[in-house]
Amino acid sequence: MMPAAGGPTQILCGWNVTIRTDLLRRMGSELARELLLGAFLVRRLREEGRRFYLEDRAQMRHFDPFGLAYELWLLLLVGLGFGAMRTRKWSWAARFLYPLAAPAAAFLHWKRAFVHYRRAGKACGLQPAALAAALVLASAWGLGEAIGAWMGVDRAAPFLWRTEVKPVTLEDLARSDAREQAAAPRTGGLAVGQCGS
């Protein structure tokens, strides 16, 4: 993500937030379901008129083990959650037909990647070939959405923890650090994944 000015904002990204616990407690029995995916919780809070603030001095590190197979599995699970949550109030017939839209969902995710690539990807050192990888990853997400719509929230929920809780060893972390340090000269001094954040 390219640098952004701190201050009030309308959009926050998934779990990259701090939320006052009293807001969560007020959700009562709905809290467990709202916690399945951060994006849906943030959307609910925005719909309730809650205010968001972007702290531009905050830093984070989002660690995911390296590898295409892992990323495909992870995005399939993210899609599973989005499909289940997005269609949770739909009729069974609409949920059954939702998989027909999987190619469109995948295209829309790829289109978002393309927009971000044009906005910031080149400046972060990404090559145009990254867009081909984005198409494969977006397809995994779209397939996950289709399956999630069929499964529903209750059956999809047990799989969603893997999108946020990742088993990480010290060796995994050391390999990741080494890759980021090796990539820093190609990305203008920024480590891959940090790109100005």
Short mmCIF file of C-alpha atoms in Angstrom, two decimals, residues 33-171:
data_model
loop_
_atom_site.label_atom_id
_atom_site.label_comp_id
_atom_site.label_asym_id
_atom_site.label_seq_id
_atom_site.Cartn_x
_atom_site.Cartn_y
_atom_site.Cartn_z
CA ARG A 33 -20.73 -14.51 13.17
CA GLU A 34 -19.52 -10.93 12.63
CA LEU A 35 -15.99 -11.94 13.61
CA LEU A 36 -15.74 -14.52 10.80
CA LEU A 37 -14.48 -11.93 8.31
CA GLY A 38 -13.09 -8.54 9.23
CA ALA A 39 -14.41 -6.87 6.08
CA PHE A 40 -18.00 -7.62 7.03
CA LEU A 41 -17.48 -6.40 10.60
CA VAL A 42 -15.99 -3.12 9.33
CA ARG A 43 -18.90 -2.73 6.91
CA ARG A 44 -21.42 -3.29 9.71
CA LEU A 45 -19.71 -0.71 11.92
CA ARG A 46 -19.71 1.78 9.03
CA GLU A 47 -23.43 1.14 8.42
CA GLU A 48 -24.05 1.83 12.13
CA GLY A 49 -22.44 5.24 11.66
CA ARG A 50 -19.19 4.44 13.47
CA ARG A 51 -16.21 6.63 12.69
CA PHE A 52 -12.85 5.34 11.48
CA TYR A 53 -9.40 6.87 11.79
CA LEU A 54 -6.26 5.95 9.84
CA GLU A 55 -3.05 6.12 11.87
CA ASP A 56 -0.35 6.71 9.29
CA ARG A 57 2.49 5.94 11.75
CA ALA A 58 1.26 2.41 12.45
CA GLN A 59 3.21 -0.46 10.92
CA MET A 60 2.32 -4.09 10.57
CA ARG A 61 3.71 -7.21 9.04
CA HIS A 62 1.34 -9.65 7.40
CA PHE A 63 3.13 -12.97 7.28
CA ASP A 64 2.03 -15.68 4.90
CA PRO A 65 4.22 -18.67 4.12
CA PHE A 66 5.68 -18.47 0.63
CA GLY A 67 4.25 -20.58 -2.17
CA LEU A 68 1.59 -20.63 -4.87
CA ALA A 69 -0.21 -23.70 -3.50
CA TYR A 70 -0.56 -22.07 -0.08
CA GLU A 71 -1.81 -18.78 -1.58
CA LEU A 72 -4.35 -20.60 -3.76
CA TRP A 73 -5.66 -22.50 -0.72
CA LEU A 74 -5.75 -19.33 1.38
CA LEU A 75 -7.69 -17.33 -1.24
CA LEU A 76 -10.07 -20.23 -1.80
CA LEU A 77 -10.84 -20.07 1.94
CA VAL A 78 -11.20 -16.28 1.90
CA GLY A 79 -13.61 -16.64 -1.01
CA LEU A 80 -15.45 -19.36 0.90
CA GLY A 81 -16.06 -16.91 3.73
CA PHE A 82 -17.08 -14.08 1.45
CA GLY A 83 -19.49 -16.29 -0.51
CA ALA A 84 -21.08 -17.62 2.68
CA MET A 85 -21.35 -14.19 4.32
CA ARG A 86 -22.42 -12.31 1.20
CA THR A 87 -25.31 -14.70 0.57
CA ARG A 88 -26.28 -15.45 4.19
CA LYS A 89 -29.64 -13.67 3.91
CA TRP A 90 -30.43 -14.89 0.40
CA SER A 91 -32.97 -17.57 -0.47
CA TRP A 92 -31.69 -21.09 -1.05
CA ALA A 93 -32.47 -20.75 -4.78
CA ALA A 94 -30.38 -17.58 -5.10
CA ARG A 95 -27.51 -19.19 -3.17
CA PHE A 96 -27.72 -22.24 -5.42
CA LEU A 97 -27.46 -20.07 -8.56
CA TYR A 98 -24.67 -17.85 -7.18
CA PRO A 99 -21.88 -20.15 -8.49
CA LEU A 100 -22.91 -19.19 -12.03
CA ALA A 101 -21.45 -15.79 -11.17
CA ALA A 102 -18.07 -17.24 -10.10
CA PRO A 103 -16.31 -16.17 -13.33
CA ALA A 104 -17.65 -12.64 -12.90
CA ALA A 105 -16.55 -12.59 -9.24
CA ALA A 106 -13.07 -13.74 -10.26
CA PHE A 107 -12.90 -11.09 -12.98
CA LEU A 108 -13.92 -8.33 -10.55
CA HIS A 109 -11.20 -9.41 -8.11
CA TRP A 110 -8.65 -9.43 -10.94
CA LYS A 111 -9.88 -6.01 -12.10
CA ARG A 112 -9.25 -4.64 -8.60
CA ALA A 113 -5.71 -6.08 -8.74
CA PHE A 114 -5.22 -4.44 -12.14
CA VAL A 115 -6.35 -1.05 -10.81
CA HIS A 116 -3.97 -1.33 -7.85
CA TYR A 117 -1.15 -2.44 -10.15
CA ARG A 118 -1.66 0.64 -12.31
CA ARG A 119 -1.84 2.85 -9.22
CA ALA A 120 1.08 1.50 -7.25
CA GLY A 121 2.41 -1.83 -8.54
CA LYS A 122 5.13 -0.50 -10.82
CA ALA A 123 6.35 1.88 -8.13
CA CYS A 124 6.65 -1.10 -5.78
CA GLY A 125 8.70 -3.09 -8.26
CA LEU A 126 6.01 -5.50 -9.46
CA GLN A 127 6.40 -6.82 -12.99
CA PRO A 128 3.45 -7.02 -15.43
CA ALA A 129 3.58 -10.82 -15.06
CA ALA A 130 2.11 -10.27 -11.59
CA LEU A 131 -1.21 -9.64 -13.32
CA ALA A 132 -1.21 -13.22 -14.67
CA ALA A 133 -0.64 -14.54 -11.16
CA ALA A 134 -3.42 -12.24 -9.94
CA LEU A 135 -5.81 -13.87 -12.44
CA VAL A 136 -5.04 -17.34 -11.06
CA LEU A 137 -5.44 -16.13 -7.46
CA ALA A 138 -8.66 -14.26 -8.29
CA SER A 139 -10.02 -17.45 -9.85
CA ALA A 140 -9.35 -19.33 -6.59
CA TRP A 141 -11.23 -16.61 -4.69
CA GLY A 142 -14.16 -16.76 -7.15
CA LEU A 143 -14.34 -20.56 -6.86
CA GLY A 144 -14.28 -20.21 -3.07
CA GLU A 145 -17.17 -17.74 -3.20
CA ALA A 146 -19.22 -20.21 -5.24
CA ILE A 147 -18.58 -23.02 -2.77
CA GLY A 148 -19.21 -20.73 0.21
CA ALA A 149 -22.60 -19.68 -1.17
CA TRP A 150 -23.60 -23.34 -1.37
CA MET A 151 -22.19 -24.22 2.06
CA GLY A 152 -23.64 -21.33 4.02
CA VAL A 153 -22.09 -19.64 7.03
CA ASP A 154 -22.48 -22.44 9.57
CA ARG A 155 -20.73 -25.05 7.43
CA ALA A 156 -18.06 -22.62 6.12
CA ALA A 157 -17.17 -21.12 9.52
CA PRO A 158 -14.91 -23.98 10.74
CA PHE A 159 -12.57 -23.41 7.78
CA LEU A 160 -12.19 -19.63 8.06
CA TRP A 161 -9.75 -19.48 10.96
CA ARG A 162 -6.99 -20.53 8.54
CA THR A 163 -7.25 -17.18 6.77
CA GLU A 164 -6.03 -15.33 9.87
CA VAL A 165 -4.25 -17.84 12.10
CA LYS A 166 -1.19 -19.19 10.39
CA PRO A 167 1.31 -21.65 11.82
CA VAL A 168 4.66 -19.87 11.60
CA THR A 169 8.01 -21.31 12.69
CA LEU A 170 11.14 -19.30 13.42
CA GLU A 171 12.66 -20.86 10.30
#
